CSV table of C-alpha atoms and ligand atoms in Angstrom, one decimal:
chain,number,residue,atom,x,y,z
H,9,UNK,CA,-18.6,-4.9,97.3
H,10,UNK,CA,-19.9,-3.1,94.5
H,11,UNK,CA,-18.4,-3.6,91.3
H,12,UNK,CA,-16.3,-0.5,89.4
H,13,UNK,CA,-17.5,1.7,87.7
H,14,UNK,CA,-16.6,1.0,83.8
H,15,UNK,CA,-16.0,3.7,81.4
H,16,UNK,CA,-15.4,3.7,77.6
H,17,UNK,CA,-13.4,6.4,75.4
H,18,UNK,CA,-12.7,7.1,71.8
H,19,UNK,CA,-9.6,9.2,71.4
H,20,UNK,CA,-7.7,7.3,74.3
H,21,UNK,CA,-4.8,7.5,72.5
H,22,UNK,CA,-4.6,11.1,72.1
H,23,UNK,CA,-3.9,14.1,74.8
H,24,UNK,CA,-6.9,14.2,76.7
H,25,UNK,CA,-7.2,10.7,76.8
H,26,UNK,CA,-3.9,9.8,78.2
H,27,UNK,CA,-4.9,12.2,81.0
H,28,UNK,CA,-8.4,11.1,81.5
H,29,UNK,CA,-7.3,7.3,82.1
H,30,UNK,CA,-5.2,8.1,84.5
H,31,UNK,CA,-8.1,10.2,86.6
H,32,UNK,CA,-10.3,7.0,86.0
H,33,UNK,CA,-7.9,4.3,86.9
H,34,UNK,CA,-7.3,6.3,90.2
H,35,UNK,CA,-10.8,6.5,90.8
H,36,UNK,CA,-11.0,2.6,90.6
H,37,UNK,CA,-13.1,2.8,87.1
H,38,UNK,CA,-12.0,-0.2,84.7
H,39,UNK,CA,-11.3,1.8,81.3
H,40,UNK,CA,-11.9,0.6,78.0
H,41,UNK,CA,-10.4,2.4,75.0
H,42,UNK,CA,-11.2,2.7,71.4
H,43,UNK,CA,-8.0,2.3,69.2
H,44,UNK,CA,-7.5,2.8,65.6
H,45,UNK,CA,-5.4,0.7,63.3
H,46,UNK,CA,-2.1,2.5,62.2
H,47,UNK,CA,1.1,1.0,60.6
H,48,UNK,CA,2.9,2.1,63.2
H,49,UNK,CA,2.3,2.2,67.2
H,50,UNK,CA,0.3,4.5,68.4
H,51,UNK,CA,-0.5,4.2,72.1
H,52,UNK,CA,2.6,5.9,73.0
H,53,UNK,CA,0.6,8.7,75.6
H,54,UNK,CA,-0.8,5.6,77.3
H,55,UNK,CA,2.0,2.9,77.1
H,56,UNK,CA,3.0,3.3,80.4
H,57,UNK,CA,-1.0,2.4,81.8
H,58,UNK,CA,-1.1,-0.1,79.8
H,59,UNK,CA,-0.3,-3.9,81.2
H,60,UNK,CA,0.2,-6.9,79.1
H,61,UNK,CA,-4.0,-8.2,78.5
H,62,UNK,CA,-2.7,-11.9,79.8
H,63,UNK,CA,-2.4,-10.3,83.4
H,64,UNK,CA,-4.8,-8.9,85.5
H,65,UNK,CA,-5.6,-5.4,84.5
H,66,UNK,CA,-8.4,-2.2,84.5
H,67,UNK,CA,-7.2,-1.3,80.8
H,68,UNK,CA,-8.8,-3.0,78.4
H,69,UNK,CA,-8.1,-1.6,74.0
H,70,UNK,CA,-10.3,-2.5,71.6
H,71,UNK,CA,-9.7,-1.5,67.7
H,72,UNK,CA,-12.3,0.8,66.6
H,73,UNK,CA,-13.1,3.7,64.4
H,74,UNK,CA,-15.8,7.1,65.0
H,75,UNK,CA,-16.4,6.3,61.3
H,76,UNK,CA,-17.3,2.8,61.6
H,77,UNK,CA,-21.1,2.6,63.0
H,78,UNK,CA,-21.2,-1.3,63.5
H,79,UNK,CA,-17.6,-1.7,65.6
H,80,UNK,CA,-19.1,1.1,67.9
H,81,UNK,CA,-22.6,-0.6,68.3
H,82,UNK,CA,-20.4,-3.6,69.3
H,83,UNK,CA,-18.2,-2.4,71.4
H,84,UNK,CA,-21.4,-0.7,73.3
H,85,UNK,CA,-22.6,-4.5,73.7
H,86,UNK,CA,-19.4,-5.8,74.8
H,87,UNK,CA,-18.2,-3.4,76.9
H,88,UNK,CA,-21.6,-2.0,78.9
H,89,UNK,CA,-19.9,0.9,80.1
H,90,UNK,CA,-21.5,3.6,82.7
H,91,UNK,CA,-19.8,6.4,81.1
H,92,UNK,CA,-18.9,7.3,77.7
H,93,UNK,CA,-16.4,10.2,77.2
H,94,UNK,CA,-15.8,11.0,72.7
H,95,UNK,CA,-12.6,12.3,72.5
H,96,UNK,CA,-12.1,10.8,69.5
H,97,UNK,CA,-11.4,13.6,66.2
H,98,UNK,CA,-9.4,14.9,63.6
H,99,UNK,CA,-8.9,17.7,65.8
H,100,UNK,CA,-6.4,20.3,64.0
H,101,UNK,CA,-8.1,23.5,62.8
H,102,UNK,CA,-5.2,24.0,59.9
H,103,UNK,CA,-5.9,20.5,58.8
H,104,UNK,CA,-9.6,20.7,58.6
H,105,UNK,CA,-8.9,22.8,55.6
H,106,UNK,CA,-7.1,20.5,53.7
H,107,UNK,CA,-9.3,17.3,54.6
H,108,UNK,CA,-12.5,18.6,55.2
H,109,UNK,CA,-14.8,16.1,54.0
H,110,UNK,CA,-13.2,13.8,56.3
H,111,UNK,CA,-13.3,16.0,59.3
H,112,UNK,CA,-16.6,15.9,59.0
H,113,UNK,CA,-17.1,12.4,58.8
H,114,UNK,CA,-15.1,11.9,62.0
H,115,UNK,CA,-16.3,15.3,64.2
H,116,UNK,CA,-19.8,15.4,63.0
H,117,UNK,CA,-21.0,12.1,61.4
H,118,UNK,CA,-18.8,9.9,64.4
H,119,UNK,CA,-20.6,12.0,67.2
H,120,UNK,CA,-24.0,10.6,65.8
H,121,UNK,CA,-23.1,7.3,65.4
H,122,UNK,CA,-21.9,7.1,69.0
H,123,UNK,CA,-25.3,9.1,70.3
H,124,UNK,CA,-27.3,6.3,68.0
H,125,UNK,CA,-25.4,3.4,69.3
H,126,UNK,CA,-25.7,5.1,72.7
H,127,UNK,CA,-29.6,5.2,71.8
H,128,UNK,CA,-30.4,1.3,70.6
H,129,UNK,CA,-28.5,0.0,73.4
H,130,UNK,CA,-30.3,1.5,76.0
H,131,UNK,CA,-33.0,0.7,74.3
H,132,UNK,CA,-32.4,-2.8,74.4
H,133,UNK,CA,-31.0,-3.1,77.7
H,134,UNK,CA,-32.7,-0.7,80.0
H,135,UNK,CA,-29.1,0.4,81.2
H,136,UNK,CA,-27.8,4.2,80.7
H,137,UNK,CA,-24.6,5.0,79.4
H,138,UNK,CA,-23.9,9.2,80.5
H,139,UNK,CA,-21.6,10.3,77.4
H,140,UNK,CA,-19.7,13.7,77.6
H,141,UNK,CA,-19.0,15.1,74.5
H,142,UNK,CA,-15.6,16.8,73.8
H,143,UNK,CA,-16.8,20.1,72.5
H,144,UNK,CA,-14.6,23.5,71.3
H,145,UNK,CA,-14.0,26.6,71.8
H,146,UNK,CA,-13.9,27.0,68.2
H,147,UNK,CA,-16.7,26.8,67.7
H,148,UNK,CA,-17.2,30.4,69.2
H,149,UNK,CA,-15.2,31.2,66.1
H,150,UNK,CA,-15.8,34.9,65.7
H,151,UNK,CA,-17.7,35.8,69.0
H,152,UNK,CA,-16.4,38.3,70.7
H,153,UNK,CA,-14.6,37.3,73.7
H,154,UNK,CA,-15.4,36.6,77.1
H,155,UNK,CA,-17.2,33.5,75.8
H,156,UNK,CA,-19.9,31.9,78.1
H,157,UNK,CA,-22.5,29.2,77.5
H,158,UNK,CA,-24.9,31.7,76.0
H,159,UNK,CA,-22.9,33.4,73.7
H,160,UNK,CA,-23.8,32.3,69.8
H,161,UNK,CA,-21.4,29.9,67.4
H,162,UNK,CA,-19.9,31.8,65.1
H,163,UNK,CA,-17.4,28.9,63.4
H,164,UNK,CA,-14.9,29.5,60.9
H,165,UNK,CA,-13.5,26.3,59.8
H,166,UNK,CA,-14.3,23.0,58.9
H,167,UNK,CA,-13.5,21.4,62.5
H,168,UNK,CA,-15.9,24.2,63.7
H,169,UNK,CA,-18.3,23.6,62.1
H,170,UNK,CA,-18.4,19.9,62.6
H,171,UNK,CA,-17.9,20.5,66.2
H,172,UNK,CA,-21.6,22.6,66.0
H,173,UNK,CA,-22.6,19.7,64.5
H,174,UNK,CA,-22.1,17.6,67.2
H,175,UNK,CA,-22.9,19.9,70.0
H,176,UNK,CA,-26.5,20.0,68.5
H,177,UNK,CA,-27.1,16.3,68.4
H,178,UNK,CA,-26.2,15.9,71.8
H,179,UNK,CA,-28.3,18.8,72.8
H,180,UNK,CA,-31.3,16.9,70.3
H,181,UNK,CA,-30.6,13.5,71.7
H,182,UNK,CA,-30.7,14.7,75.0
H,183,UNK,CA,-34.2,16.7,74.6
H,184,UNK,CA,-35.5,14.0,72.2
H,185,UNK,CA,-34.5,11.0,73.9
H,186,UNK,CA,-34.0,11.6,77.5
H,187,UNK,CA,-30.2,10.7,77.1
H,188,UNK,CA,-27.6,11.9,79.6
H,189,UNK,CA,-25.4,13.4,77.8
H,190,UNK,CA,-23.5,16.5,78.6
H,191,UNK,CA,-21.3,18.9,76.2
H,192,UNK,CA,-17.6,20.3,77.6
H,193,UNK,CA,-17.3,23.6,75.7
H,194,UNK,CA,-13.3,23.5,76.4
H,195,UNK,CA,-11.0,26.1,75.6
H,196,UNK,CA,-7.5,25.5,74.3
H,197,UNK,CA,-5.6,22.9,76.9
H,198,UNK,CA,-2.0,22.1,76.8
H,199,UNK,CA,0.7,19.9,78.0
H,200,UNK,CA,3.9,18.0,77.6
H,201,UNK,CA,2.0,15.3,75.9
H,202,UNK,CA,-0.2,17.9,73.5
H,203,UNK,CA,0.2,17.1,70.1
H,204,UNK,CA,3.5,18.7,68.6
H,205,UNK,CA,1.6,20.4,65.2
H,206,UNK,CA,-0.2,23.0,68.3
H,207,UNK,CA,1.4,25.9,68.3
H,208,UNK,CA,2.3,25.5,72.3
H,209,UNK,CA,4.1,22.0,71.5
H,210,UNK,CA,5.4,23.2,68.1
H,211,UNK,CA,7.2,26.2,70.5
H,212,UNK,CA,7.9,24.2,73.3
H,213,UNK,CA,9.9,21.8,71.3
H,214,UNK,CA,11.4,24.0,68.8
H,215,UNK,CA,12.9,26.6,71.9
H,216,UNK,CA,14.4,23.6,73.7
H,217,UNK,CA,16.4,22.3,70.8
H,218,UNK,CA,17.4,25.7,69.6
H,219,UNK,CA,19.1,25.8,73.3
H,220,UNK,CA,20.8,23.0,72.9
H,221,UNK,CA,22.4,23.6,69.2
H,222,UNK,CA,19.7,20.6,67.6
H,223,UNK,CA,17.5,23.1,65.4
H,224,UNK,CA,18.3,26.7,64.1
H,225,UNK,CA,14.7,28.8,63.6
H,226,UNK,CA,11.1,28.2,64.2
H,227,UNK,CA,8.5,29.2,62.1
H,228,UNK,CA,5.1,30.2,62.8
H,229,UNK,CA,2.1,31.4,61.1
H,230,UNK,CA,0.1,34.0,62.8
H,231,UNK,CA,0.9,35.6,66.0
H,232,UNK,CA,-1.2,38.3,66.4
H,233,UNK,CA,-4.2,34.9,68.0
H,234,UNK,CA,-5.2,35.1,71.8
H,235,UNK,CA,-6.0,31.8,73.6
H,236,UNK,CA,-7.0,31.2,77.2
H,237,UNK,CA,-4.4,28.2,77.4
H,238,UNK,CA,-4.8,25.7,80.4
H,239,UNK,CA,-3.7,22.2,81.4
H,240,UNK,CA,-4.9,19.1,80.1
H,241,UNK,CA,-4.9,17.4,83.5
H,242,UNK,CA,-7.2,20.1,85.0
H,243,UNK,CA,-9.4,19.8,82.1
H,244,UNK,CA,-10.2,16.1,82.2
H,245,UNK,CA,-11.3,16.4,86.0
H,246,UNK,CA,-14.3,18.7,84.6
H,247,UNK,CA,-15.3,16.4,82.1
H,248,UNK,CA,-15.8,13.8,85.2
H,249,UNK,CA,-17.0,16.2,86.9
H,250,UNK,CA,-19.6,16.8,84.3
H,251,UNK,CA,-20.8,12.5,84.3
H,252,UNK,CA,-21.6,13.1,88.2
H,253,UNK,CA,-23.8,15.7,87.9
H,254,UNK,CA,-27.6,15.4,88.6
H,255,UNK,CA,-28.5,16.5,85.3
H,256,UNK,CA,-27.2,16.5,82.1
H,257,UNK,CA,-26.1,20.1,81.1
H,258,UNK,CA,-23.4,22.2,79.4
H,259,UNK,CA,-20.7,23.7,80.1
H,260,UNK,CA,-17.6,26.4,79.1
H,261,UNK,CA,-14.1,25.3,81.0
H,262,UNK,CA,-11.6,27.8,80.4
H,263,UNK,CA,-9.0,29.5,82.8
H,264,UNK,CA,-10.6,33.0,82.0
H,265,UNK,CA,-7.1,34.5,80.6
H,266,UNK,CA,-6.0,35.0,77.2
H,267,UNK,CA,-2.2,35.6,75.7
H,268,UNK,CA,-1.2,36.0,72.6
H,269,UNK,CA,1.2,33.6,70.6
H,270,UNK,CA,3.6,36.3,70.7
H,271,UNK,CA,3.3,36.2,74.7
H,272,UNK,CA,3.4,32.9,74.7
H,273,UNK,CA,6.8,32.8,73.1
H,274,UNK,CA,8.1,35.9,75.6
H,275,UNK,CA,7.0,33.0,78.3
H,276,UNK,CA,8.6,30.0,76.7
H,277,UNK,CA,12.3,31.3,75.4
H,278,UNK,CA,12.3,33.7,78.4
H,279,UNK,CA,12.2,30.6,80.4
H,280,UNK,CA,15.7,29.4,78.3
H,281,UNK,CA,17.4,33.1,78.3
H,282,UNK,CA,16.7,33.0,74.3
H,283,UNK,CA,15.7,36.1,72.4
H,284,UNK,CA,12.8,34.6,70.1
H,285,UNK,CA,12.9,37.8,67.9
H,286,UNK,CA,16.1,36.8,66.4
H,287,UNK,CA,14.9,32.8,66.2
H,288,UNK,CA,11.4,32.7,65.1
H,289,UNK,CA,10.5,33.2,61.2
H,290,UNK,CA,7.0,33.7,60.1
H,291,UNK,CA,6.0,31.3,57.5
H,292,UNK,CA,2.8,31.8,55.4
H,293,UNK,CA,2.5,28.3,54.7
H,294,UNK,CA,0.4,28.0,58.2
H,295,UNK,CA,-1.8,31.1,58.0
H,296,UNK,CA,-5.2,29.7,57.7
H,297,UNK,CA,-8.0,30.9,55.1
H,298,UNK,CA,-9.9,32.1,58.1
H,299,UNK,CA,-8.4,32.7,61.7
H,300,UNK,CA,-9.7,32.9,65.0
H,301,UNK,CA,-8.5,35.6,67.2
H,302,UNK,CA,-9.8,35.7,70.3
H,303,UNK,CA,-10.8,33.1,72.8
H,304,UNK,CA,-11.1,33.6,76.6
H,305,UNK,CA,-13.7,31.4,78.6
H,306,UNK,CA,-15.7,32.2,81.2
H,307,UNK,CA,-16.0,29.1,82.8
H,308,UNK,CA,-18.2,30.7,85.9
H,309,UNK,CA,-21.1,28.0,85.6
H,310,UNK,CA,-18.5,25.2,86.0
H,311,UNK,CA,-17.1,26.5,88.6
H,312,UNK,CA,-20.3,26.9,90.6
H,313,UNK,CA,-22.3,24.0,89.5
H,314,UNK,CA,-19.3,21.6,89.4
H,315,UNK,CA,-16.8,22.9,91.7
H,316,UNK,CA,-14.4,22.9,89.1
H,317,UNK,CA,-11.4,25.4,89.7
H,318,UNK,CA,-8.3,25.4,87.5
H,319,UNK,CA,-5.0,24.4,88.8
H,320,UNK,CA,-2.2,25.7,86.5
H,321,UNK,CA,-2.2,29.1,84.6
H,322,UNK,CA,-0.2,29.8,81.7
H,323,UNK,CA,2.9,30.7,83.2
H,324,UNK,CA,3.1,27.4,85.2
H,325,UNK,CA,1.6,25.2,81.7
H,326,UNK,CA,4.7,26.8,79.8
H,327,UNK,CA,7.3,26.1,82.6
H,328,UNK,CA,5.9,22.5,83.0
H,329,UNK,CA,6.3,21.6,78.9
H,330,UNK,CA,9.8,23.4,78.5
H,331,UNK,CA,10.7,21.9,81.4
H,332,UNK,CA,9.8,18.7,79.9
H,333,UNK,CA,10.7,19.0,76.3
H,334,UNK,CA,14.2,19.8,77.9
H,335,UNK,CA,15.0,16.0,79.4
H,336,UNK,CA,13.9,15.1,75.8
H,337,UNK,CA,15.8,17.7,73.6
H,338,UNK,CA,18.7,16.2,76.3
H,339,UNK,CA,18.0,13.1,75.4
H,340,UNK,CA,18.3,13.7,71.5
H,341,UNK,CA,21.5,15.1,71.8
H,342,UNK,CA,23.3,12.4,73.8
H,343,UNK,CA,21.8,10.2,70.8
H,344,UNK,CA,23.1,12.6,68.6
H,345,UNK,CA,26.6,12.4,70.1
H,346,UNK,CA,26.7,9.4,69.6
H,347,UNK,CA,25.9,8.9,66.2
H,348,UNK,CA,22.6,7.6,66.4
H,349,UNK,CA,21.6,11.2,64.5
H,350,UNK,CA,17.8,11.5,63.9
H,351,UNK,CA,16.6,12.6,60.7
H,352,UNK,CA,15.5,16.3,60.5
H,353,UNK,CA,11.7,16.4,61.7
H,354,UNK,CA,9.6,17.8,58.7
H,355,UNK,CA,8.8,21.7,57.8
H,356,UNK,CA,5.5,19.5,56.6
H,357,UNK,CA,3.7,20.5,60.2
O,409,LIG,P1,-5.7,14.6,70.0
O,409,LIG,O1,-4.5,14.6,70.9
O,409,LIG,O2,-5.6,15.0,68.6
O,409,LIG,O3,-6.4,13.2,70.1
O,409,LIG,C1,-7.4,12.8,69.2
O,409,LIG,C2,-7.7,11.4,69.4
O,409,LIG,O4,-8.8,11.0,68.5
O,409,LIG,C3,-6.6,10.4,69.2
O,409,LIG,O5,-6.7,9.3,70.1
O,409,LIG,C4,-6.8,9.9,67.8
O,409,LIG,O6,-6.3,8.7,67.5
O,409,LIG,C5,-8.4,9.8,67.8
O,409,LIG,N1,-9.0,9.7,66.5
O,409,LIG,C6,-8.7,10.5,65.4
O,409,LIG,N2,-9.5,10.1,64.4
O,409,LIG,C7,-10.3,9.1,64.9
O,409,LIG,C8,-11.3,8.2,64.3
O,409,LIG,N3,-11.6,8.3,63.0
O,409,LIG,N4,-11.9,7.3,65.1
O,409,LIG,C9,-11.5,7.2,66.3
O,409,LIG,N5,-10.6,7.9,67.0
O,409,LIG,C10,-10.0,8.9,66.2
O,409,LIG,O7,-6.8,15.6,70.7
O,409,LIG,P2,-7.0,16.1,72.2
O,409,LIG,O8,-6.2,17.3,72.3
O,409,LIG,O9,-6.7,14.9,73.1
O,409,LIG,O10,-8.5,16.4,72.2
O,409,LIG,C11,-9.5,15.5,72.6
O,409,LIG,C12,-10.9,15.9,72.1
O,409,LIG,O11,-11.2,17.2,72.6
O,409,LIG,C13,-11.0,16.1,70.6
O,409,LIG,O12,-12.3,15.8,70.2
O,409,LIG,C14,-10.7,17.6,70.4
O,409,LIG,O13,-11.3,18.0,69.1
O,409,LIG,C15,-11.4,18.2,71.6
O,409,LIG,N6,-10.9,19.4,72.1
O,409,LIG,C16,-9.6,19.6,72.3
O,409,LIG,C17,-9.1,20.8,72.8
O,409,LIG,C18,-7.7,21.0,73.2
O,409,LIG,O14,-7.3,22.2,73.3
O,409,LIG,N7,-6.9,20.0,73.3
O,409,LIG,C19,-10.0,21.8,73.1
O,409,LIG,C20,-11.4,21.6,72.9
O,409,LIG,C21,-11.8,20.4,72.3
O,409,LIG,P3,-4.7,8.6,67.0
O,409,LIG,O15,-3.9,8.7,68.2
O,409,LIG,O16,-4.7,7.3,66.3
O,409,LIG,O17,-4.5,9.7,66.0
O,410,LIG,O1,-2.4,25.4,68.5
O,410,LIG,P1,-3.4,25.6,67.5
O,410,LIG,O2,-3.3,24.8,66.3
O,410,LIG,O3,-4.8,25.4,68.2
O,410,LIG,P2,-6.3,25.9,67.7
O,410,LIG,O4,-6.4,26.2,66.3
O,410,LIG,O5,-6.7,27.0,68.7
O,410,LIG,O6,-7.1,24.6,68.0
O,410,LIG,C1,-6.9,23.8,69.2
O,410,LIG,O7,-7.8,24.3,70.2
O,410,LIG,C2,-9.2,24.2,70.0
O,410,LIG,C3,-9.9,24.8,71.2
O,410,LIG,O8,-10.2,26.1,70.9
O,410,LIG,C4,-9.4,22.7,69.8
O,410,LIG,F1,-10.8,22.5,69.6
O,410,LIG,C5,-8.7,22.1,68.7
O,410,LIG,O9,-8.9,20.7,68.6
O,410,LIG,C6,-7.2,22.4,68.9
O,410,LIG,O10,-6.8,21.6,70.0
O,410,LIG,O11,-3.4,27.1,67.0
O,410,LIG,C7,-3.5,28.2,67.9
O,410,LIG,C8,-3.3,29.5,67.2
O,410,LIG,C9,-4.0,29.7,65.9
O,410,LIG,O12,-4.5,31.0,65.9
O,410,LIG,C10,-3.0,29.5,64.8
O,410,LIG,O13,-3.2,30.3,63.6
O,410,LIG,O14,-1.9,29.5,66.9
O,410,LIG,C11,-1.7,30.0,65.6
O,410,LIG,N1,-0.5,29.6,65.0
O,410,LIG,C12,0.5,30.4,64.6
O,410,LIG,N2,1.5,29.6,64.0
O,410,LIG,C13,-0.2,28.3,64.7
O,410,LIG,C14,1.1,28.3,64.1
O,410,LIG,N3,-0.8,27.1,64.9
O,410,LIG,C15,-0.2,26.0,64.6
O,410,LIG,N4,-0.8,24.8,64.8
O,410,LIG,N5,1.1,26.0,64.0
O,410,LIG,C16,1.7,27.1,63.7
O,410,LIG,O15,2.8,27.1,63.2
């Protein structure tokens, strides 16, 4: 019998690494994650993989940090994993502004520590580690849309631009080194487990309690921005996809259509017979100091080279998270009724 397949990922913890687990664990990998300290829990999205470490199990945490050059070059040793996926990132564009120092250090500086880890222990063991790096759309920035693999970065924010960064030392690790190594170029991807400071989540959640009498308005920055919005759990299959390859390349993965966020919220409060004219406030507060306006993917090499197909258009994504953040908005209010009244969730995000 041949032993599984072993895979390591930074971000575990977050969207796309909740859904990536999964695809592993079903495909018999055993899947280590990189965790990061917090005060609080924060393995929620992946709480219900998760079994007890004194039991027999494919799931396997490990603390760690994309800023932290010595945990990674030891988890590398420990761990010997086939396939490395970084997820791991400060990932929100609006934040980036604030912290961008720190984005950096995390997006850019954490991508080549993991390549140079990636490096010595090959080095010393002869083994290859295939990493997939979790590249943006963003990083197309200003380039007029459809977006392919050819068409320049044109970045406009911090995360962007670290995201460049990174895209380039895999592409110079790869040519320099010989390293597999292959760059996802994904557009925006969604689902009930997304992040609730996206604008998608930040709707989803918002329409459901307005329906049921828990929250009043919504407010928004800019809703003029067109994103080619698909689902998380179609996404991860391409980054797979992308380890199994022959050769180490690049590629865009996008569902080819763009909305606007004004569309978007037609879609979502449509869905609840709302009127999101009368509900939804703009709020300058999350304008940006430079915005993105169009992203729609052409994802035609993917397709061909990997076989990769999308599953779930936009329509179907917003159905599938109002649908969810319903049974939790329902949830919320049977705890509100009986007195076990949360406190009001922050105007912060
Ligand atoms: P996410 O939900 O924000 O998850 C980010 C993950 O990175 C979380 O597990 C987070 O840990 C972890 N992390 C943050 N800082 C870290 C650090 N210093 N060291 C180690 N881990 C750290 O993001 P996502 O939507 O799953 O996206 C996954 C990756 O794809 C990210 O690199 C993102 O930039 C990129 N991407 C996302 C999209 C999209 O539309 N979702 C599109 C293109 C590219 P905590 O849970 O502790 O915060
Ligand atoms: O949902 P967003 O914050 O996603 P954004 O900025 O496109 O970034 C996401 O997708 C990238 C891929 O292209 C990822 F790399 C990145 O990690 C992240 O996952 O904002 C989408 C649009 C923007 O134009 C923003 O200005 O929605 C607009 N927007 C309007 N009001 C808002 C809001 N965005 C947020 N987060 N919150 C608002 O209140």
């Amino acid at each position: 019998m041949t032993a599984p397949r072993t895979a390591l990922i930074t971000g575990i913890t977050g969207q796309d690494g909740s859904y990536l687990t999964e695809l592993l664990l079903s495909k018999g990998y055993a899947v280590h994650g990189v965790v990061r300290r917090a005060s609080l829990f924060n393995t929620d999205r992946i709480d219900h993989l998760y079994v007890d470490p004194h039991q027999e199990s494919r799931i396997h945490l490990h603390y760690g940090d994309l800023t932290d050059s010595g945990a990674l070059r030891n988890l590398l040793e420990e761990v010997e994993p086939d396939e490395l996926y970084n997820l791991g990132a400060q990932s929100h564009v609006r934040v980036s502004f604030d912290q961008p120092e720190y984005t950096a250090d995390v997006v850019a500086l954490g991508v080549l520590r993991v390549l140079e880890a990636v490096r010595g222990h090959q080095r010393r063991t002869g083994r290859q580690v295939k990493v997939y790096q979790a590249g943006s759309s963003e990083m197309f920035g200003s380039a007029k849309p459809r977006q392919t693999e050819a068409t320049r970065f044109e970045p406009r924010s911090p995360y962007a631009c670290a995201k460049v960064f990174a895209h380039y030392q895999c592409v110079n690790h790869r040519e320099s080194y010989g390293l597999f190594i292959a760059n996802g170029v994904l557009f925006n991807h969604e689902s009930p487990r997304r992040g609730e400071t996206f604008v998608t989540r930040k709707i989803t959640r918002a329409a459901t309690r307005i329906k049921l009498g828990l929250q009043e308005k919504l407010y928004l920055g800019n809703l003029d921005a067109r994103r080619d919005w698909g689902f998380a759990g179609d996404y991860v299959e391409a980054m797979w996809r992308m380890l199994q390859a022959d050769r180490p390349d690049d590629y865009v993965v996008a569902t080819g259509e763009s909305i606007t966020i004004r569309a978007f919220l037609g879609l979502v409060f449509g869905a609840l017979d709302l009127d999101w004219e009368a509900l939804v406030e703009v709020d300058p507060r999350y304008f940006r100091p430079a915005e993105v306006d169009h992203l729609e993917g052409d994802s035609a090499k993917a397709r061909r080279l990997l076989g990769w197909a999308p599953t779930t258009d936009v329509r179907a994504l917003a159905k599938m998270m109002v649908e969810s953040d319903l049974r939790l908005a329902e949830r919320e209010l049977v705890l509100k009724r009986s007195g076990h009244e949360e406190a009001p969730r922050g105007g912060y995000r």
